[in-house]
Amino acid sequence: PDTLFCENPTMGLDSETSLHIMEFLKGYCSSPPRRVVITLNKPSQFVWNLIDHVILLSNDHRLVYSGPRFDLESFFAFNKTPTPRRFFPLEHYLAVVGKFKSEGHANHWEDAFRKWQNEADRDEGDELADDIETCFPASIPDVAISFTNSVRSGAVVWSCPRWCCLFSELVVRYILHEFQNRGMLILRSVMYILLSLFLGMLNFNLEKNTDETAARLCATLLFYTLSFFVFMVGSILPFVSLDKSIRDKEILNGFYHPVTHHAAVTLATIPAAMLLAFAYTLILAGLIKLHNPINYFLINALALWCSESLVLLTSICIKNYIIGVICFSGICGLFMPLMGFMLIPSYFPSWLRWTYYIPFHTYACRALMFNEFSETDVGMNLLRWYEMENTNIWRDMVILFCYSLVIHLVCIVLLVLKNPKMLAQKMKLL
């Protein structure tokens, strides 16, 4: 491969074998465009001398230095901690950084690195800064890149804004991750498809019966499918929690802004929700002969997107994914009786009637009901009994869309509050 990632390739090996492996890796990347990215814990001096570029992190995973190995001494000397004579430089660097374990000192190293970069830019031109940007682009967060055109050798070269490049990179990464993580996607698809087939065969051609009993059975089916499919979204919480740990490290190291990161995740969840909604809509609409299957698909896709948004919010608020699954299940269980099917709104206690408008299930349920029953007299009687006869499908779909956006805005606020220093440093890039 052009890029090879190795995690501690010398772990558990003797010095001679470790050196042979590193020499092999050095030879492997000697012909461009190959590169080798490795993680090492206290390599020997012989191994250290084979390394071209270094990314040095503190104990709490904050960036201390990123750039050519031969510039490390310049960085530490600039910060009044030069390597003593006859001392192995790497041991000195690790010892100096290891003394600063508190968050305040970790921030000190981040600020020191930026200050050193700025000084290097003024003293030596752009050579050092360009090298560092090539190695680790986000290590210079204070450089705002605007969408301007420049002329080089008579040609017009366009450069996109930094936040736009990072955002598009993240969107592509998370969409590919959704489909490359085939195990979870296939498992969810199989569950949705099998249940849809079972319900479709159980209620085969139910819509051909036009009496009130058939209408009530169909209403029950709509309620069950909506509730179950939304509830099933909670199964992705363990995977979301795993992604969250990666996101936290990238945000902590200044690689991405929290807003950019979460906006990309938000867009990346849409294709999977639409794919699942399309799969079970195709099955149920074909077997049960549902009315207006396109509206049925859109409503369910928006409901799934709201549910995935709630999963993301749960993962941000709760670190342990097992507790997160329990909390998400509890929220869905609380929302189900409030959607106006198990208990119609006029029968709610007067002091709890406002809770009817809290769940997104409410808007999805009444939109599905109106979409299915508004074209027949028997259906309209059923809608009047459920107090859904005045439903506006498109308005409720807009509410579902806005509901999801509000959840994501809350997520962004929570992420920014967790990273106040990042907000101050990066707002000019957005």
Coordinates of C-alpha atoms in Angstrom, one line a residue:
P1 CA 0.0 0.0 0.0
D2 CA 1.0 3.6 -0.5
T3 CA 0.3 4.3 3.2
L4 CA 1.1 1.7 5.9
F5 CA 0.0 2.1 9.5
C6 CA 1.9 0.2 12.2
E7 CA 1.1 0.2 15.9
N8 CA 4.2 -0.4 18.0
P9 CA 5.9 -2.7 15.5
T10 CA 8.9 -3.1 17.8
M11 CA 6.9 -4.0 21.0
G12 CA 8.3 -7.0 22.8
L13 CA 11.3 -7.3 20.5
D14 CA 15.0 -7.1 21.3
S15 CA 17.0 -4.1 20.1
E16 CA 18.6 -5.8 17.1
T17 CA 15.3 -7.1 15.7
S18 CA 13.6 -3.8 16.3
L19 CA 16.3 -2.0 14.4
H20 CA 16.0 -4.5 11.5
I21 CA 12.2 -4.0 11.3
M22 CA 12.6 -0.2 11.3
E23 CA 15.3 -0.4 8.6
F24 CA 12.9 -2.5 6.5
L25 CA 10.1 0.1 7.0
K26 CA 12.5 2.9 6.2
G27 CA 13.5 1.2 3.0
Y28 CA 9.8 0.5 2.2
C29 CA 8.9 4.2 2.2
S30 CA 12.1 5.3 0.5
S31 CA 10.4 5.3 -2.9
P32 CA 7.6 7.9 -3.1
P33 CA 4.6 8.1 -2.7
R34 CA 4.9 5.5 0.0
R35 CA 4.8 6.5 3.6
V36 CA 4.8 4.6 6.9
V37 CA 2.9 5.9 10.0
I38 CA 3.9 4.2 13.2
T39 CA 3.4 4.6 16.9
L40 CA 6.3 4.1 19.2
N41 CA 6.9 4.2 23.0
K42 CA 10.5 5.2 23.9
P43 CA 12.4 3.9 20.8
S44 CA 16.1 3.3 21.0
Q45 CA 18.5 6.0 19.7
F46 CA 19.2 3.9 16.6
V47 CA 15.5 3.6 15.8
W48 CA 15.0 7.3 16.6
N49 CA 17.6 8.3 14.1
L50 CA 15.6 6.5 11.3
I51 CA 12.4 8.6 11.8
D52 CA 11.7 11.5 9.5
H53 CA 8.7 13.2 11.0
V54 CA 7.4 13.2 14.6
I55 CA 4.1 13.8 16.2
L56 CA 4.7 14.1 20.0
L57 CA 1.6 13.9 22.3
S58 CA 1.3 14.6 26.0
N59 CA -0.1 12.1 28.5
D60 CA -3.6 13.3 27.9
H61 CA -3.3 13.0 24.1
R62 CA -2.8 16.7 23.4
L63 CA -0.5 17.9 20.6
V64 CA 3.0 19.0 21.8
Y65 CA 4.9 18.9 18.5
S66 CA 4.4 17.9 14.9
G67 CA 7.0 18.2 12.2
P68 CA 10.5 17.1 11.2
R69 CA 12.5 15.2 13.8
F70 CA 15.6 17.4 13.3
D71 CA 13.5 20.5 14.3
L72 CA 12.5 19.1 17.7
E73 CA 15.6 20.4 19.4
S74 CA 14.8 23.9 18.0
F75 CA 11.3 23.7 19.4
F76 CA 12.4 22.7 23.0
A77 CA 15.3 25.2 22.9
F78 CA 12.9 27.9 22.0
N79 CA 10.8 26.9 25.1
K80 CA 14.0 27.1 27.3
T81 CA 14.3 23.4 27.7
P82 CA 17.2 22.4 25.5
T83 CA 18.7 18.9 25.7
P84 CA 21.7 18.7 28.1
R85 CA 25.0 17.6 26.6
R86 CA 25.6 13.8 26.3
F87 CA 21.9 13.1 26.8
F88 CA 19.7 11.1 24.5
P89 CA 17.3 13.8 23.1
L90 CA 14.1 11.7 23.0
E91 CA 14.5 10.8 26.7
H92 CA 14.8 14.5 27.5
Y93 CA 11.8 15.4 25.4
L94 CA 9.6 12.7 27.1
A95 CA 10.8 13.7 30.5
V96 CA 10.1 17.4 30.0
V97 CA 6.6 16.7 28.6
G98 CA 5.8 14.1 31.2
K99 CA 6.3 16.6 34.0
F100 CA 3.3 18.5 32.8
K101 CA 0.3 16.3 33.5
S102 CA -2.3 18.9 34.4
E103 CA -4.7 20.3 31.7
G104 CA -3.2 23.8 32.1
H105 CA 0.3 22.7 31.3
A106 CA -1.0 20.6 28.3
N107 CA -2.6 23.8 27.0
H108 CA 0.7 25.5 27.6
W109 CA 2.5 23.2 25.2
E110 CA -0.2 23.7 22.6
D111 CA 0.3 27.5 22.8
A112 CA 4.1 27.1 22.9
F113 CA 4.0 25.0 19.7
R114 CA 1.9 27.6 17.8
K115 CA 4.1 30.4 19.0
W116 CA 7.2 28.5 17.9
Q117 CA 5.6 28.0 14.5
N118 CA 4.9 31.7 14.1
E119 CA 8.5 32.5 15.0
A120 CA 9.8 29.9 12.6
D121 CA 7.6 31.4 9.9
R122 CA 9.0 34.9 10.4
D123 CA 12.6 33.7 10.7
E124 CA 12.8 31.1 8.0
G125 CA 10.0 31.8 5.6
D126 CA 7.4 29.2 4.8
E127 CA 9.7 26.1 4.4
L128 CA 9.2 24.8 7.9
A129 CA 5.5 25.7 8.2
D130 CA 4.7 24.0 4.9
D131 CA 6.6 20.8 6.0
I132 CA 4.6 20.7 9.2
E133 CA 1.3 21.3 7.4
T134 CA 2.1 18.4 5.0
C135 CA 2.8 16.1 7.9
F136 CA -0.1 17.1 10.2
P137 CA -2.4 19.8 8.5
A138 CA -4.5 20.7 11.6
S139 CA -1.4 21.5 13.7
I140 CA -1.7 25.1 12.6
P141 CA -5.3 25.9 13.7
D142 CA -4.8 29.7 13.7
V143 CA -4.2 29.9 10.0
A144 CA -7.5 30.9 8.3
I145 CA -7.7 29.7 4.6
S146 CA -10.1 31.8 2.6
F147 CA -11.8 30.9 -0.7
T148 CA -9.7 33.0 -3.0
N149 CA -8.0 32.7 -6.3
S150 CA -4.3 33.1 -6.8
V151 CA -2.2 33.2 -10.0
R152 CA 0.7 30.9 -10.3
S153 CA 2.7 30.7 -13.5
G154 CA -0.2 32.3 -15.3
A155 CA -2.8 29.7 -14.1
V156 CA -5.7 30.4 -11.7
V157 CA -5.6 28.1 -8.7
W158 CA -8.6 27.9 -6.5
S159 CA -8.3 26.9 -2.8
C160 CA -11.4 26.0 -0.8
P161 CA -11.9 27.2 2.8
R162 CA -10.2 25.0 5.4
W163 CA -13.5 24.2 7.2
C164 CA -15.1 23.1 3.9
C165 CA -12.3 20.7 3.1
L166 CA -12.3 19.2 6.6
F167 CA -16.1 19.0 6.5
S168 CA -16.3 17.2 3.1
E169 CA -13.4 14.9 4.2
L170 CA -15.4 13.9 7.4
V171 CA -18.7 13.4 5.5
V172 CA -17.1 11.1 3.0
R173 CA -15.3 9.2 5.8
Y174 CA -18.4 8.7 7.9
I175 CA -20.6 7.7 4.9
L176 CA -18.0 5.1 3.9
H177 CA -17.7 4.0 7.5
E178 CA -21.5 3.4 7.6
F179 CA -21.3 1.0 4.6
Q180 CA -17.9 -0.5 5.3
N181 CA -19.0 -1.5 8.7
R182 CA -21.1 -4.1 7.0
G183 CA -21.8 -6.2 10.0
M184 CA -24.0 -3.7 11.8
L185 CA -25.7 -2.4 8.6
I186 CA -26.4 -6.0 7.4
L187 CA -27.7 -7.0 10.9
R188 CA -30.0 -4.0 11.0
S189 CA -31.2 -4.5 7.5
V190 CA -31.9 -8.2 8.1
M191 CA -33.9 -7.4 11.2
Y192 CA -36.0 -4.7 9.5
I193 CA -36.6 -6.8 6.4
L194 CA -37.5 -10.0 8.2
L195 CA -39.9 -8.2 10.5
S196 CA -41.4 -6.4 7.5
L197 CA -41.9 -9.7 5.7
F198 CA -43.4 -11.3 8.7
L199 CA -45.9 -8.4 9.3
G200 CA -46.6 -8.2 5.5
M201 CA -47.5 -11.9 5.3
L202 CA -49.5 -11.7 8.5
N203 CA -51.5 -8.8 7.3
F204 CA -51.5 -9.7 3.6
N205 CA -53.9 -7.6 1.5
L206 CA -55.3 -6.1 4.6
E207 CA -56.2 -2.9 2.8
K208 CA -58.6 -4.8 0.5
N209 CA -61.0 -5.0 3.4
T210 CA -62.7 -1.7 3.8
D211 CA -64.6 -2.2 7.1
E212 CA -63.8 -0.5 10.4
T213 CA -62.2 -3.6 11.9
A214 CA -59.6 -3.8 9.1
A215 CA -58.9 -0.1 9.4
R216 CA -58.3 -0.4 13.1
L217 CA -56.0 -3.4 12.5
C218 CA -54.1 -1.4 9.9
A219 CA -53.8 1.5 12.4
T220 CA -52.3 -0.9 15.0
L221 CA -49.8 -2.1 12.4
L222 CA -48.7 1.5 11.6
F223 CA -48.3 2.2 15.4
Y224 CA -46.3 -1.0 15.9
T225 CA -44.0 -0.7 12.9
L226 CA -43.2 3.0 13.7
S227 CA -42.5 2.2 17.4
F228 CA -40.4 -0.8 16.8
F229 CA -38.3 0.5 13.9
V230 CA -37.5 3.7 15.9
F231 CA -36.7 1.7 19.0
M232 CA -34.3 -0.6 17.0
V233 CA -32.1 2.4 16.2
G234 CA -30.8 2.2 19.7
S235 CA -28.8 -0.9 18.7
I236 CA -26.2 1.4 17.0
L237 CA -25.2 3.1 20.3
P238 CA -22.1 0.9 21.0
F239 CA -20.7 1.8 17.5
V240 CA -21.6 5.5 18.0
S241 CA -19.8 5.4 21.4
L242 CA -16.7 3.9 19.7
D243 CA -16.7 6.7 17.1
K244 CA -17.2 9.2 19.9
S245 CA -13.9 8.2 21.4
I246 CA -12.1 8.8 18.1
R247 CA -14.0 12.1 17.7
D248 CA -13.0 13.3 21.2
K249 CA -9.3 12.7 20.4
E250 CA -9.4 14.5 17.1
I251 CA -11.2 17.5 18.7
L252 CA -8.8 17.5 21.6
N253 CA -5.8 17.5 19.3
G254 CA -7.2 20.4 17.3
F255 CA -7.7 18.2 14.2
Y256 CA -11.4 19.1 13.8
H257 CA -13.7 21.6 15.3
P258 CA -16.7 20.1 17.2
V259 CA -19.2 21.8 15.0
T260 CA -17.5 20.5 11.8
H261 CA -17.3 17.0 13.2
H262 CA -20.9 16.8 14.4
A263 CA -22.3 18.4 11.2
A264 CA -20.5 15.7 9.2
V265 CA -21.8 12.9 11.4
T266 CA -25.3 14.4 11.0
L267 CA -25.2 14.2 7.2
A268 CA -23.6 10.8 7.2
T269 CA -26.6 9.3 9.2
I270 CA -29.1 10.2 6.5
P271 CA -28.2 7.5 3.8
A272 CA -28.5 4.6 6.2
A273 CA -31.9 5.9 7.5
M274 CA -33.2 6.3 4.0
L275 CA -32.0 2.9 2.9
L276 CA -33.6 1.1 5.8
A277 CA -36.9 3.1 5.4
F278 CA -36.9 2.3 1.7
A279 CA -36.4 -1.4 2.3
Y280 CA -39.3 -1.9 4.7
T281 CA -41.6 0.5 2.8
L282 CA -41.1 -1.6 -0.3
I283 CA -42.0 -4.8 1.5
L284 CA -45.0 -3.4 3.5
A285 CA -46.4 -1.4 0.6
G286 CA -46.2 -4.4 -1.7
L287 CA -47.8 -6.9 0.7
I288 CA -50.3 -4.8 2.5
K289 CA -51.1 -2.4 -0.3
L290 CA -50.6 0.7 1.7
H291 CA -51.8 4.0 0.3
N292 CA -49.3 6.7 -0.9
P293 CA -46.1 4.6 -0.3
I294 CA -43.9 7.6 -1.2
N295 CA -45.3 9.6 1.8
Y296 CA -45.0 6.5 4.0
F297 CA -41.3 6.3 3.1
L298 CA -40.6 9.9 3.7
I299 CA -42.3 10.0 7.1
N300 CA -40.5 6.8 8.2
A301 CA -37.1 8.1 7.0
L302 CA -37.6 11.3 9.0
A303 CA -38.6 9.3 12.1
L304 CA -35.5 7.2 11.8
W305 CA -33.3 10.2 11.4
C306 CA -34.9 11.8 14.5
S307 CA -34.1 8.5 16.3
E308 CA -30.5 8.5 15.2
S309 CA -30.2 12.1 16.2
L310 CA -31.4 11.1 19.7
V311 CA -28.8 8.3 19.8
L312 CA -26.1 10.8 19.0
L313 CA -27.3 13.1 21.8
T314 CA -27.4 10.1 24.2
S315 CA -23.8 9.2 23.3
I316 CA -22.7 12.7 24.1
C317 CA -24.4 12.9 27.4
I318 CA -23.6 9.4 28.6
K319 CA -20.1 7.8 28.3
N320 CA -21.0 4.2 29.1
Y321 CA -22.9 2.8 26.0
I322 CA -24.7 0.2 28.1
I323 CA -26.2 2.9 30.3
G324 CA -26.8 4.8 27.1
V325 CA -28.8 2.0 25.6
I326 CA -30.9 1.7 28.8
C327 CA -31.6 5.5 28.8
F328 CA -32.5 5.6 25.0
S329 CA -34.8 2.6 25.5
G330 CA -36.4 4.4 28.5
I331 CA -37.0 7.6 26.4
C332 CA -38.6 5.6 23.6
G333 CA -40.7 3.7 26.1
L334 CA -41.8 7.0 27.6
F335 CA -42.6 8.5 24.1
M336 CA -44.8 5.6 22.9
P337 CA -47.8 6.2 25.2
L338 CA -47.7 9.9 24.4
M339 CA -48.1 9.7 20.6
G340 CA -51.9 9.7 20.8
F341 CA -52.5 6.1 19.8
M342 CA -52.7 4.2 23.2
L343 CA -54.5 7.2 24.7
I344 CA -56.1 9.9 22.6
P345 CA -55.1 13.5 23.4
S346 CA -58.5 14.6 24.9
Y347 CA -58.2 11.8 27.6
F348 CA -54.8 13.1 28.8
P349 CA -55.0 14.7 32.2
S350 CA -55.3 18.5 31.6
W351 CA -52.0 19.2 33.4
L352 CA -50.2 16.6 31.2
R353 CA -51.8 17.5 27.8
W354 CA -48.7 19.4 26.7
T355 CA -46.7 16.1 26.7
Y356 CA -48.6 15.0 23.6
Y357 CA -46.4 17.4 21.6
I358 CA -43.1 16.4 23.1
P359 CA -42.2 13.1 21.3
F360 CA -41.3 13.1 17.6
H361 CA -43.4 9.9 17.5
T362 CA -46.5 12.0 17.7
Y363 CA -45.9 13.8 14.4
A364 CA -44.8 10.7 12.6
C365 CA -47.8 8.6 13.9
R366 CA -50.5 11.1 13.0
A367 CA -48.9 11.8 9.6
L368 CA -48.8 8.0 8.8
M369 CA -52.4 7.7 10.0
F370 CA -53.7 10.6 7.9
N371 CA -51.7 9.4 4.9
E372 CA -53.3 6.0 5.1
F373 CA -56.9 6.8 6.1
S374 CA -57.8 10.2 4.8
E375 CA -59.2 8.9 1.4
T376 CA -62.1 6.8 2.7
D377 CA -65.2 7.5 4.9
V378 CA -64.3 4.7 7.2
G379 CA -60.8 6.0 7.5
M380 CA -61.9 9.5 8.3
N381 CA -64.2 8.2 11.0
L382 CA -61.2 6.5 12.5
L383 CA -59.1 9.6 12.3
R384 CA -61.8 11.6 14.0
W385 CA -61.9 9.0 16.8
Y386 CA -58.1 9.4 17.2
E387 CA -58.5 13.2 16.9
M388 CA -56.2 13.3 13.9
E389 CA -58.6 14.5 11.2
N390 CA -57.0 17.9 10.9
T391 CA -53.5 16.6 10.4
N392 CA -51.3 18.3 7.8
I393 CA -48.8 15.7 6.5
W394 CA -46.3 18.1 5.1
R395 CA -46.4 20.3 8.1
D396 CA -45.7 17.3 10.4
M397 CA -42.8 16.2 8.1
V398 CA -41.3 19.7 8.4
I399 CA -41.7 19.4 12.2
L400 CA -39.9 16.1 12.2
F401 CA -37.0 17.6 10.1
C402 CA -36.8 20.6 12.5
Y403 CA -37.0 18.3 15.5
S404 CA -33.9 16.5 14.3
L405 CA -32.1 19.7 13.7
V406 CA -32.9 21.0 17.2
I407 CA -31.5 17.7 18.7
H408 CA -28.3 18.3 16.6
L409 CA -28.1 21.9 17.8
V410 CA -28.2 20.7 21.4
C411 CA -25.5 18.2 20.6
I412 CA -23.3 21.0 19.1
V413 CA -23.9 23.2 22.2
L414 CA -22.8 20.3 24.5
L415 CA -19.7 19.6 22.4
V416 CA -18.7 23.3 22.4
L417 CA -19.3 23.6 26.1
K418 CA -17.0 20.6 26.6
N419 CA -14.3 22.3 24.5
P420 CA -14.5 26.0 25.3
K421 CA -10.9 26.7 24.4
M422 CA -11.4 25.0 21.0
L423 CA -14.3 27.3 20.4
A424 CA -12.3 30.5 21.0
Q425 CA -9.4 29.3 18.8
K426 CA -11.4 27.9 15.9
M427 CA -14.5 30.1 15.4
K428 CA -12.7 32.1 12.7
L429 CA -12.3 29.0 10.6
L430 CA -16.1 28.5 10.4

